[in-house]
Each structure stands twice: as C-alpha cells, then as structure tokens.
mmCIF file of C-alpha atoms and ligand atoms in Angstrom:
data_model
loop_
_atom_site.group_PDB
_atom_site.id
_atom_site.type_symbol
_atom_site.label_atom_id
_atom_site.label_comp_id
_atom_site.label_asym_id
_atom_site.label_seq_id
_atom_site.Cartn_x
_atom_site.Cartn_y
_atom_site.Cartn_z
ATOM 1 C CA MET A 161 21.618 -8.994 3.226
ATOM 2 C CA GLU A 162 17.895 -9.335 3.269
ATOM 3 C CA ASN A 163 16.901 -5.662 3.397
ATOM 4 C CA LEU A 164 17.567 -3.214 0.608
ATOM 5 C CA LEU A 165 16.696 -0.220 2.729
ATOM 6 C CA VAL A 166 16.844 0.293 6.468
ATOM 7 C CA ALA A 167 15.794 3.475 8.255
ATOM 8 C CA GLU A 168 16.847 3.380 11.873
ATOM 9 C CA ASN A 169 15.456 5.420 14.764
ATOM 10 C CA ILE A 170 14.555 8.460 12.694
ATOM 11 C CA TYR A 171 13.608 11.664 14.480
ATOM 12 C CA LYS A 172 12.531 14.816 12.675
ATOM 13 C CA ARG A 173 11.370 17.997 14.332
ATOM 14 C CA PHE A 174 10.025 21.204 12.829
ATOM 15 C CA GLY A 175 10.411 23.756 15.619
ATOM 16 C CA ASN A 176 8.542 22.376 18.607
ATOM 17 C CA PHE A 177 6.674 19.862 16.516
ATOM 18 C CA THR A 178 7.982 16.305 16.213
ATOM 19 C CA ALA A 179 7.044 14.976 12.762
ATOM 20 C CA LEU A 180 8.839 11.649 13.201
ATOM 21 C CA ASN A 181 9.357 10.150 16.604
ATOM 22 C CA ASN A 182 11.863 7.300 16.574
ATOM 23 C CA VAL A 183 10.569 5.643 13.407
ATOM 24 C CA SER A 184 12.380 2.625 11.974
ATOM 25 C CA ILE A 185 11.506 0.612 8.871
ATOM 26 C CA ASN A 186 13.158 -2.311 7.102
ATOM 27 C CA ILE A 187 12.374 -2.933 3.456
ATOM 28 C CA PRO A 188 13.174 -6.422 2.181
ATOM 29 C CA ARG A 189 14.492 -6.713 -1.350
ATOM 30 C CA GLU A 190 12.045 -7.161 -4.191
ATOM 31 C CA SER A 191 9.043 -6.452 -2.006
ATOM 32 C CA ILE A 192 6.306 -3.849 -1.942
ATOM 33 C CA PHE A 193 6.298 -1.879 1.278
ATOM 34 C CA GLY A 194 3.316 0.330 2.127
ATOM 35 C CA LEU A 195 3.760 3.261 4.457
ATOM 36 C CA LEU A 196 0.215 3.776 5.677
ATOM 37 C CA GLY A 197 -1.372 6.392 7.853
ATOM 38 C CA PRO A 198 -3.752 9.354 7.866
ATOM 39 C CA ASN A 199 -2.868 12.788 6.532
ATOM 40 C CA GLY A 200 -0.215 14.496 8.625
ATOM 41 C CA ALA A 201 1.133 11.226 10.064
ATOM 42 C CA GLY A 202 4.682 11.872 8.841
ATOM 43 C CA LYS A 203 4.851 9.689 5.718
ATOM 44 C CA THR A 204 6.070 12.331 3.280
ATOM 45 C CA THR A 205 8.631 13.536 5.793
ATOM 46 C CA LEU A 206 10.096 10.031 6.023
ATOM 47 C CA LEU A 207 10.141 9.618 2.236
ATOM 48 C CA ARG A 208 11.887 12.963 1.858
ATOM 49 C CA ILE A 209 14.511 11.874 4.354
ATOM 50 C CA ILE A 210 15.100 8.636 2.437
ATOM 51 C CA ASN A 211 15.485 10.723 -0.724
ATOM 52 C CA GLN A 212 17.982 12.995 1.028
ATOM 53 C CA ILE A 213 15.829 16.066 0.457
ATOM 54 C CA THR A 214 15.514 16.588 4.206
ATOM 55 C CA MET A 215 18.043 15.568 6.846
ATOM 56 C CA PRO A 216 16.814 13.707 9.912
ATOM 57 C CA ASP A 217 17.627 15.222 13.311
ATOM 58 C CA GLU A 218 18.605 11.780 14.522
ATOM 59 C CA GLY A 219 18.797 8.343 13.012
ATOM 60 C CA LYS A 220 20.399 6.718 9.999
ATOM 61 C CA VAL A 221 19.325 5.378 6.629
ATOM 62 C CA TYR A 222 21.141 2.512 4.951
ATOM 63 C CA LEU A 223 20.879 1.396 1.343
ATOM 64 C CA ASP A 224 22.382 -2.013 0.615
ATOM 65 C CA GLY A 225 23.878 -2.025 4.093
ATOM 66 C CA LYS A 226 25.809 1.216 3.599
ATOM 67 C CA PRO A 227 24.898 4.645 4.959
ATOM 68 C CA LEU A 228 22.976 6.604 2.365
ATOM 69 C CA HIS A 229 25.234 8.638 0.063
ATOM 70 C CA PRO A 230 24.326 11.511 -2.322
ATOM 71 C CA ASP A 231 25.285 9.284 -5.291
ATOM 72 C CA ASP A 232 22.582 6.803 -4.262
ATOM 73 C CA ILE A 233 19.886 8.949 -5.877
ATOM 74 C CA ALA A 234 20.948 7.331 -9.165
ATOM 75 C CA HIS A 235 19.543 4.045 -7.814
ATOM 76 C CA ILE A 236 16.298 5.559 -6.548
ATOM 77 C CA GLY A 237 13.227 6.599 -8.505
ATOM 78 C CA TYR A 238 11.065 9.077 -6.600
ATOM 79 C CA LEU A 239 7.563 10.248 -7.366
ATOM 80 C CA PRO A 240 7.056 13.193 -5.016
ATOM 81 C CA GLU A 241 3.704 14.129 -3.527
ATOM 82 C CA GLU A 242 3.616 17.532 -5.219
ATOM 83 C CA ARG A 243 3.844 16.659 -8.883
ATOM 84 C CA GLY A 244 5.827 19.300 -10.682
ATOM 85 C CA LEU A 245 6.209 19.311 -14.443
ATOM 86 C CA TYR A 246 6.987 22.393 -16.533
ATOM 87 C CA LYS A 247 3.558 23.431 -17.714
ATOM 88 C CA SER A 248 4.565 24.955 -21.032
ATOM 89 C CA MET A 249 6.904 22.186 -22.204
ATOM 90 C CA LYS A 250 5.705 19.388 -24.438
ATOM 91 C CA VAL A 251 5.236 15.997 -22.822
ATOM 92 C CA GLY A 252 7.785 14.132 -24.963
ATOM 93 C CA GLU A 253 10.332 16.922 -24.846
ATOM 94 C CA GLN A 254 10.122 17.130 -21.091
ATOM 95 C CA ALA A 255 10.205 13.363 -20.562
ATOM 96 C CA LEU A 256 13.345 13.143 -22.731
ATOM 97 C CA TYR A 257 14.970 15.985 -20.852
ATOM 98 C CA LEU A 258 14.285 14.418 -17.443
ATOM 99 C CA ALA A 259 15.410 10.989 -18.662
ATOM 100 C CA ARG A 260 18.721 12.497 -19.827
ATOM 101 C CA LEU A 261 19.163 14.003 -16.345
ATOM 102 C CA LYS A 262 18.996 10.485 -14.977
ATOM 103 C CA GLY A 263 21.936 9.483 -17.118
ATOM 104 C CA LEU A 264 20.202 7.783 -20.034
ATOM 105 C CA SER A 265 21.549 8.414 -23.543
ATOM 106 C CA LYS A 266 19.180 10.121 -25.944
ATOM 107 C CA ALA A 267 18.602 6.952 -27.943
ATOM 108 C CA GLU A 268 18.047 4.815 -24.868
ATOM 109 C CA ALA A 269 15.739 7.410 -23.304
ATOM 110 C CA LYS A 270 13.655 7.592 -26.464
ATOM 111 C CA GLU A 271 13.385 3.825 -26.769
ATOM 112 C CA ARG A 272 12.330 3.384 -23.134
ATOM 113 C CA LEU A 273 9.883 6.269 -23.283
ATOM 114 C CA GLN A 274 8.259 4.836 -26.367
ATOM 115 C CA TYR A 275 7.934 1.488 -24.606
ATOM 116 C CA TRP A 276 6.336 3.040 -21.506
ATOM 117 C CA PHE A 277 4.094 5.459 -23.348
ATOM 118 C CA LYS A 278 2.721 2.544 -25.308
ATOM 119 C CA ARG A 279 2.355 0.424 -22.172
ATOM 120 C CA LEU A 280 0.343 3.101 -20.391
ATOM 121 C CA GLU A 281 -1.569 3.981 -23.560
ATOM 122 C CA ILE A 282 -0.391 7.570 -23.712
ATOM 123 C CA GLU A 283 1.467 7.494 -27.064
ATOM 124 C CA GLY A 284 -0.818 10.183 -28.384
ATOM 125 C CA TRP A 285 0.322 12.677 -25.786
ATOM 126 C CA TRP A 286 3.917 13.062 -26.934
ATOM 127 C CA ASP A 287 3.372 16.462 -28.580
ATOM 128 C CA LYS A 288 0.815 17.780 -26.103
ATOM 129 C CA LYS A 289 1.746 20.463 -23.634
ATOM 130 C CA ILE A 290 1.699 19.492 -19.964
ATOM 131 C CA GLN A 291 -0.866 22.222 -19.270
ATOM 132 C CA GLU A 292 -3.265 20.477 -21.636
ATOM 133 C CA LEU A 293 -3.219 17.323 -19.526
ATOM 134 C CA SER A 294 -5.585 16.533 -16.676
ATOM 135 C CA LYS A 295 -4.099 15.874 -13.242
ATOM 136 C CA GLY A 296 -4.335 12.116 -13.740
ATOM 137 C CA MET A 297 -2.761 12.298 -17.181
ATOM 138 C CA ALA A 298 0.186 14.373 -15.929
ATOM 139 C CA GLN A 299 0.609 11.876 -13.132
ATOM 140 C CA LYS A 300 0.906 9.021 -15.622
ATOM 141 C CA VAL A 301 3.697 10.915 -17.386
ATOM 142 C CA GLN A 302 5.424 11.487 -14.078
ATOM 143 C CA PHE A 303 5.096 7.817 -13.155
ATOM 144 C CA VAL A 304 6.863 6.886 -16.391
ATOM 145 C CA ILE A 305 9.669 9.340 -15.682
ATOM 146 C CA THR A 306 10.081 7.905 -12.170
ATOM 147 C CA VAL A 307 10.555 4.317 -13.321
ATOM 148 C CA LEU A 308 12.323 4.982 -16.618
ATOM 149 C CA HIS A 309 15.939 4.468 -15.523
ATOM 150 C CA SER A 310 15.030 1.108 -13.861
ATOM 151 C CA PRO A 311 16.233 2.046 -10.379
ATOM 152 C CA LYS A 312 16.451 -0.754 -7.831
ATOM 153 C CA LEU A 313 14.447 1.268 -5.301
ATOM 154 C CA LEU A 314 11.219 3.002 -6.276
ATOM 155 C CA ILE A 315 9.535 5.450 -3.937
ATOM 156 C CA PHE A 316 6.027 6.656 -4.716
ATOM 157 C CA ASP A 317 4.398 9.250 -2.469
ATOM 158 C CA GLU A 318 0.600 8.797 -2.711
ATOM 159 C CA PRO A 319 0.800 7.241 -6.189
ATOM 160 C CA PHE A 320 -2.961 6.687 -6.458
ATOM 161 C CA SER A 321 -4.244 10.102 -5.466
ATOM 162 C CA GLY A 322 -5.465 11.962 -8.519
ATOM 163 C CA PHE A 323 -6.281 8.794 -10.461
ATOM 164 C CA ASP A 324 -9.704 7.463 -11.337
ATOM 165 C CA PRO A 325 -10.301 3.808 -10.346
ATOM 166 C CA VAL A 326 -9.372 2.473 -13.785
ATOM 167 C CA ASN A 327 -6.019 4.244 -13.884
ATOM 168 C CA ALA A 328 -5.363 3.531 -10.212
ATOM 169 C CA ASN A 329 -5.742 -0.156 -11.058
ATOM 170 C CA LEU A 330 -3.464 0.170 -14.030
ATOM 171 C CA ILE A 331 -0.765 1.752 -11.841
ATOM 172 C CA LYS A 332 -1.303 -0.973 -9.217
ATOM 173 C CA ASP A 333 -0.644 -3.626 -11.856
ATOM 174 C CA GLU A 334 2.466 -1.787 -13.054
ATOM 175 C CA ILE A 335 3.781 -1.613 -9.495
ATOM 176 C CA LEU A 336 3.248 -5.360 -9.077
ATOM 177 C CA LYS A 337 5.066 -6.018 -12.338
ATOM 178 C CA LEU A 338 7.985 -3.773 -11.362
ATOM 179 C CA ARG A 339 8.320 -5.801 -8.154
ATOM 180 C CA ASP A 340 8.177 -9.078 -10.084
ATOM 181 C CA ASP A 341 10.897 -7.737 -12.374
ATOM 182 C CA GLY A 342 13.161 -7.176 -9.365
ATOM 183 C CA ALA A 343 12.531 -3.658 -8.112
ATOM 184 C CA THR A 344 11.943 -2.863 -4.448
ATOM 185 C CA ILE A 345 9.025 -0.529 -3.881
ATOM 186 C CA LEU A 346 8.181 1.829 -1.054
ATOM 187 C CA PHE A 347 4.990 3.836 -1.337
ATOM 188 C CA SER A 348 2.820 5.915 0.943
ATOM 189 C CA THR A 349 -0.919 6.208 1.091
ATOM 190 C CA HIS A 350 -3.564 7.580 3.421
ATOM 191 C CA ARG A 351 -6.179 5.246 1.877
ATOM 192 C CA MET A 352 -5.624 2.096 3.863
ATOM 193 C CA GLU A 353 -8.553 0.142 2.601
ATOM 194 C CA SER A 354 -7.730 0.072 -1.086
ATOM 195 C CA VAL A 355 -4.102 -1.010 -1.249
ATOM 196 C CA GLU A 356 -3.471 -3.664 1.312
ATOM 197 C CA GLU A 357 -3.562 -6.420 -1.331
ATOM 198 C CA LEU A 358 -0.660 -4.703 -3.029
ATOM 199 C CA CYS A 359 1.648 -4.675 -0.018
ATOM 200 C CA ASP A 360 3.933 -7.478 1.082
ATOM 201 C CA TYR A 361 4.931 -5.407 4.105
ATOM 202 C CA ILE A 362 3.409 -2.402 5.800
ATOM 203 C CA ALA A 363 4.176 0.117 8.479
ATOM 204 C CA LEU A 364 1.340 2.023 10.115
ATOM 205 C CA ILE A 365 2.257 5.574 11.044
ATOM 206 C CA HIS A 366 0.027 7.674 13.258
ATOM 207 C CA LYS A 367 0.834 11.123 14.654
ATOM 208 C CA SER A 368 4.581 10.793 14.009
ATOM 209 C CA ASN A 369 4.857 7.341 15.594
ATOM 210 C CA LYS A 370 5.076 3.935 14.032
ATOM 211 C CA LEU A 371 2.330 1.857 15.609
ATOM 212 C CA LEU A 372 2.891 -1.407 13.823
ATOM 213 C CA ASP A 373 4.923 -2.953 11.030
ATOM 214 C CA GLY A 374 5.687 -6.286 9.443
ATOM 215 C CA LYS A 375 4.598 -8.757 6.842
ATOM 216 C CA VAL A 376 0.927 -8.235 5.970
ATOM 217 C CA SER A 377 0.078 -11.938 6.144
ATOM 218 C CA GLU A 378 1.720 -12.258 9.589
ATOM 219 C CA ILE A 379 0.000 -9.159 10.944
ATOM 220 C CA LYS A 380 -3.368 -10.432 9.754
ATOM 221 C CA LYS A 381 -2.759 -13.829 11.320
ATOM 222 C CA GLU A 382 -1.976 -12.146 14.589
ATOM 223 C CA TYR A 383 -5.110 -9.991 14.519
ATOM 224 C CA LYS A 384 -7.667 -12.511 13.310
ATOM 225 C CA ALA A 385 -9.970 -13.834 15.982
ATOM 226 C CA ASN A 386 -11.078 -17.324 14.880
ATOM 227 C CA THR A 387 -14.354 -15.796 13.731
ATOM 228 C CA PHE A 388 -16.458 -16.913 10.775
ATOM 229 C CA GLU A 389 -19.254 -15.257 8.877
ATOM 230 C CA VAL A 390 -22.060 -17.557 7.865
ATOM 231 C CA GLY A 391 -25.194 -17.252 5.780
ATOM 232 C CA LEU A 392 -27.714 -19.974 6.641
ATOM 233 C CA ASP A 393 -31.067 -21.249 5.459
ATOM 234 C CA ALA A 394 -33.113 -23.132 8.031
ATOM 235 C CA LEU A 395 -36.773 -23.986 8.408
ATOM 236 C CA ASP A 396 -36.859 -22.412 11.830
ATOM 237 C CA GLU A 397 -34.342 -19.577 11.935
ATOM 238 C CA SER A 398 -35.024 -18.507 15.503
ATOM 239 C CA LYS A 399 -34.574 -22.060 16.777
ATOM 240 C CA LEU A 400 -31.287 -22.360 14.909
ATOM 241 C CA ARG A 401 -30.146 -19.062 16.286
ATOM 242 C CA LEU A 402 -30.855 -20.167 19.849
ATOM 243 C CA GLU A 403 -29.021 -23.449 19.310
ATOM 244 C CA LEU A 404 -26.019 -21.589 17.930
ATOM 245 C CA GLU A 405 -26.050 -19.072 20.773
ATOM 246 C CA ASP A 406 -26.080 -21.952 23.196
ATOM 247 C CA ARG A 407 -22.961 -23.477 21.716
ATOM 248 C CA PHE A 408 -20.931 -20.539 20.271
ATOM 249 C CA GLN A 409 -20.310 -16.842 20.693
ATOM 250 C CA VAL A 410 -22.699 -15.350 18.127
ATOM 251 C CA GLY A 411 -22.914 -11.806 16.787
ATOM 252 C CA PRO A 412 -24.374 -9.955 13.811
ATOM 253 C CA ALA A 413 -22.609 -10.348 10.464
ATOM 254 C CA ARG A 414 -21.490 -7.446 8.310
ATOM 255 C CA PHE A 415 -21.594 -8.969 4.841
ATOM 256 C CA LYS A 416 -24.313 -8.605 2.201
ATOM 257 C CA SER A 417 -25.515 -11.268 -0.196
ATOM 258 C CA ILE A 418 -28.296 -12.003 -2.659
ATOM 259 C CA GLN A 419 -29.804 -14.521 -0.220
ATOM 260 C CA ASN A 420 -32.400 -13.486 2.274
ATOM 261 C CA ASP A 421 -30.989 -15.809 4.916
ATOM 262 C CA LEU A 422 -29.776 -15.759 8.495
ATOM 263 C CA LYS A 423 -26.435 -13.935 8.576
ATOM 264 C CA LEU A 424 -24.280 -14.306 11.661
ATOM 265 C CA SER A 425 -20.710 -13.997 12.768
ATOM 266 C CA ILE A 426 -19.563 -16.824 14.975
ATOM 267 C CA LYS A 427 -16.497 -16.770 17.147
ATOM 268 C CA LEU A 428 -14.924 -20.101 17.978
ATOM 269 C CA LYS A 429 -12.857 -21.002 20.999
ATOM 270 C CA GLU A 430 -9.098 -21.038 20.583
ATOM 271 C CA ASN A 431 -8.911 -24.815 20.329
ATOM 272 C CA GLU A 432 -11.793 -25.075 17.841
ATOM 273 C CA SER A 433 -11.545 -25.036 14.061
ATOM 274 C CA SER A 434 -13.836 -24.266 11.141
ATOM 275 C CA ASN A 435 -14.630 -27.979 10.932
ATOM 276 C CA ASP A 436 -16.282 -27.935 14.352
ATOM 277 C CA LEU A 437 -18.602 -25.203 13.192
ATOM 278 C CA ILE A 438 -19.309 -26.798 9.822
ATOM 279 C CA GLN A 439 -20.105 -30.103 11.494
ATOM 280 C CA PHE A 440 -22.551 -28.385 13.811
ATOM 281 C CA LEU A 441 -24.228 -26.518 10.948
ATOM 282 C CA LEU A 442 -24.467 -29.377 8.459
ATOM 283 C CA THR A 443 -27.315 -31.180 10.188
ATOM 284 C CA ARG A 444 -29.232 -27.973 10.983
ATOM 285 C CA ALA A 445 -29.048 -25.650 7.975
ATOM 286 C CA ARG A 446 -28.065 -25.130 4.391
ATOM 287 C CA ILE A 447 -24.792 -23.203 4.330
ATOM 288 C CA ASN A 448 -24.922 -20.462 1.687
ATOM 289 C CA HIS A 449 -21.892 -18.586 2.922
ATOM 290 C CA PHE A 450 -18.932 -19.537 5.085
ATOM 291 C CA VAL A 451 -15.884 -17.284 5.311
ATOM 292 C CA GLU A 452 -13.265 -16.675 7.942
ATOM 293 C CA VAL A 453 -13.172 -13.033 9.024
ATOM 294 C CA ILE A 454 -9.751 -11.634 8.175
ATOM 295 C CA PRO A 455 -9.332 -8.128 9.545
ATOM 296 C CA SER A 456 -8.550 -5.415 7.019
ATOM 297 C CA VAL A 457 -5.512 -3.229 7.533
ATOM 298 C CA ASN A 458 -7.978 -0.449 8.288
ATOM 299 C CA ASP A 459 -9.594 -2.560 11.064
ATOM 300 C CA ILE A 460 -6.134 -3.293 12.450
ATOM 301 C CA PHE A 461 -5.174 0.354 12.282
ATOM 302 C CA ILE A 462 -8.287 1.462 14.185
ATOM 303 C CA LYS A 463 -7.737 -1.229 16.804
ATOM 304 C CA THR A 464 -4.095 -0.250 17.267
ATOM 305 C CA VAL A 465 -4.893 3.454 17.519
ATOM 306 C CA THR A 466 -7.571 2.783 20.122
ATOM 307 C CA GLN A 467 -5.237 0.567 22.127
ATOM 308 C CA ASN A 468 -2.525 3.228 22.069
ATOM 309 C CA ALA A 469 -4.839 6.106 22.933
HETATM 310 P P1 LIG B 238 1.829 12.837 5.655
HETATM 311 O O1 LIG B 238 2.665 12.721 4.421
HETATM 312 O O2 LIG B 238 1.769 11.581 6.450
HETATM 313 O O3 LIG B 238 0.473 13.368 5.371
HETATM 314 P P2 LIG B 238 3.803 14.854 6.373
HETATM 315 O O4 LIG B 238 5.045 14.082 6.546
HETATM 316 O O5 LIG B 238 3.648 15.631 5.119
HETATM 317 O O6 LIG B 238 2.536 13.904 6.626
HETATM 318 O O7 LIG B 238 3.659 15.870 7.563
HETATM 319 C C1 LIG B 238 3.722 15.449 8.913
HETATM 320 C C2 LIG B 238 3.594 16.649 9.795
HETATM 321 O O8 LIG B 238 4.764 17.447 9.717
HETATM 322 C C3 LIG B 238 2.439 17.562 9.438
HETATM 323 O O9 LIG B 238 1.838 18.002 10.630
HETATM 324 C C4 LIG B 238 3.098 18.692 8.696
HETATM 325 O O10 LIG B 238 2.376 19.884 8.867
HETATM 326 C C5 LIG B 238 4.458 18.775 9.373
HETATM 327 N N1 LIG B 238 5.482 19.273 8.444
HETATM 328 C C6 LIG B 238 5.931 18.638 7.329
HETATM 329 N N2 LIG B 238 6.904 19.358 6.715
HETATM 330 C C7 LIG B 238 7.062 20.495 7.445
HETATM 331 C C8 LIG B 238 7.914 21.639 7.334
HETATM 332 N N3 LIG B 238 8.784 21.769 6.341
HETATM 333 N N4 LIG B 238 7.791 22.573 8.298
HETATM 334 C C9 LIG B 238 6.911 22.445 9.311
HETATM 335 N N5 LIG B 238 6.091 21.409 9.473
HETATM 336 C C10 LIG B 238 6.148 20.435 8.568
HETATM 337 MG MG1 LIG B 239 2.142 13.004 2.446
#
C-alpha cells in the first residue's frame, strides 16, 4: 500500500455553507504533503476531520488502508491551529503531563523531552511558565509535544505562522528530518510562496474545492512553458533585441541582477530546447544569466483559480 492516508470524497457543511465540497487527498508514505490555499479555503476543516474532531457529512478517511478508528489518534501527532497550553503551568511540567497522556512512561517522556528541548535550543525554558513565553516560543513547545511520541502521521495546521524567519526555518528543517526518519507529514499553510520546496506533494484548496493536487515536480513540469530568462551583454542591445524578436517569442524578464544588461524572457517552440537558444545567443552576446522559468506554486495557483473562475 503506497498511501498512508486517504481521504475520499469528503463533504462538510455548516448550515447552508459548504466548507468542503467533494475533496479527496492521497498521502504517500514518508512524504511531506502540503495542503495549500488562502484563508477560509477549508484546510483546517479537513485536518479536523482527519483527526476525528469533526465528522464529515459524506466521505471516508482511511489510515493504512483501514477506515479511521478512534484508536488511531495514538498514531497521529496533531498541532492544531489554535495553540492551547495551560498558561499558568510550567513548561516542563506541562510537557511531561501531555507526553504521559500520549502513553509515554515518565522516564521515557523525560528523556525524549530533554532530547527535543536541547535540539530546539529551549532547555532553559523548562521551569518557565507558559504565560512568560512569546507566541513563537510557546509554539516551539507545542511542536515538541506534537512529535514527541514519534507518531507515523504528523499533522501540522499552519506550523509556520507565529514564527520569525529563523525559527520558521528551524521548524522546516525539523519537518524534513522527521520525514527522512520515516514519518509521513501533512501540513496546511496559506503562505504558498514560502513552503513549496518543503513539499513532495501538494493539494491546492480554494473556496471549499480542491483545484489541483499531485507531486510538486510533476505539477511544475506540466505548468512550465519552455520559457527562459536571459541576461545579455551586447554591443548593440537594440539590434540584438530585434534579432531575437525576429526568431523567438520575446517578453520582459522579471528577475533582478547586479548586471546592467538586457534582461528578457524568451519562449521557445515546443520542439525547441535550451540548446537552440544558447546556440543563437553565443555568437551575438555574452550570456550573464540563463535560467529556465519554473512556475512557483503561487503562479500555478493563480492560473488555476483564473481558469476555474
Ligand atoms: P482554512 O483553514 O482554510 O482557513 P477553515 O477550514 O478554517 O479554513 O474554514 C473554512 C470555512 O468554513 C470558513 O468559511 C469558516 O468560516 C467555515 N467554518 C469552519 N468551521 C466552522 C464551524 N464550526 N461553523 C461554521 N462555519 C465554519
Ligand atoms: Mg486554517
């Protein structure tokens, strides 16, 4: 069985409002799956259904090929969107308490907590009260508690919101490592631009509907347009530009560089390759920059939304 988790044809309505409209996702084992979409798209609702906090109106969720069962929560680590820790408890005390709830012995819980606190450089916080911590700090503690019992499925709802860039990067690296160590990860985010490198698979959710899903590399291949960005030095830039326009489909380029050169984006025909363009350029200019344009997930999202509108 290739997929650890399958959600099939999920519908969820709140009164007259449909929050999920026939949404299905498949999460391959030991992969990172990003559930992406703007605020209000339905991401949290789907994650709550997978965590059996909410029931779907229609549809089924399978873990390891079997319909989801209340006991399965032991195999799932869940970082909810609203981060709730008891404000007046001490960090260490609370972490131990929550770890015990997940079935770890006191000794084991302590050992693992010490390991993780050290890893995330929060050893000094053990005796602090939660209310003394900043939002980002409390979120680090909650991240540790989520992963502590080494569940095979980890679900993070907006794991990066509330973190500064340094800590967001640190959590990104931890998520990658958890995947490399064998966990399967599902996370949501409304910030499409910053996390696509993290995801092996994505699903784009917009207004309760899934617009697109699949392997990130495959999706990008499908959406790229045989277009290259070039930065060129030539004695006569306007002549070069005319020659290029004569031969290729030329447009303005979006990149910046330290060179004050001619920046263009050049679209090739379907049967042409980068070599055709390079060959053409070699005798006419010095090539400072030559990169294939790979659409970002955000570009793809905007294109898909526009197409579906
Ligand atoms: P996202 O996590 O993608 O930002 P949510 O899943 O939280 O979106 O919400 C999707 C939509 O469903 C929103 O319009 C939200 O207001 C609505 N919604 C979520 N939970 C409830 C609820 N318990 N009752 C009524 N509406 C809800
Ligand atoms: Mg949400």
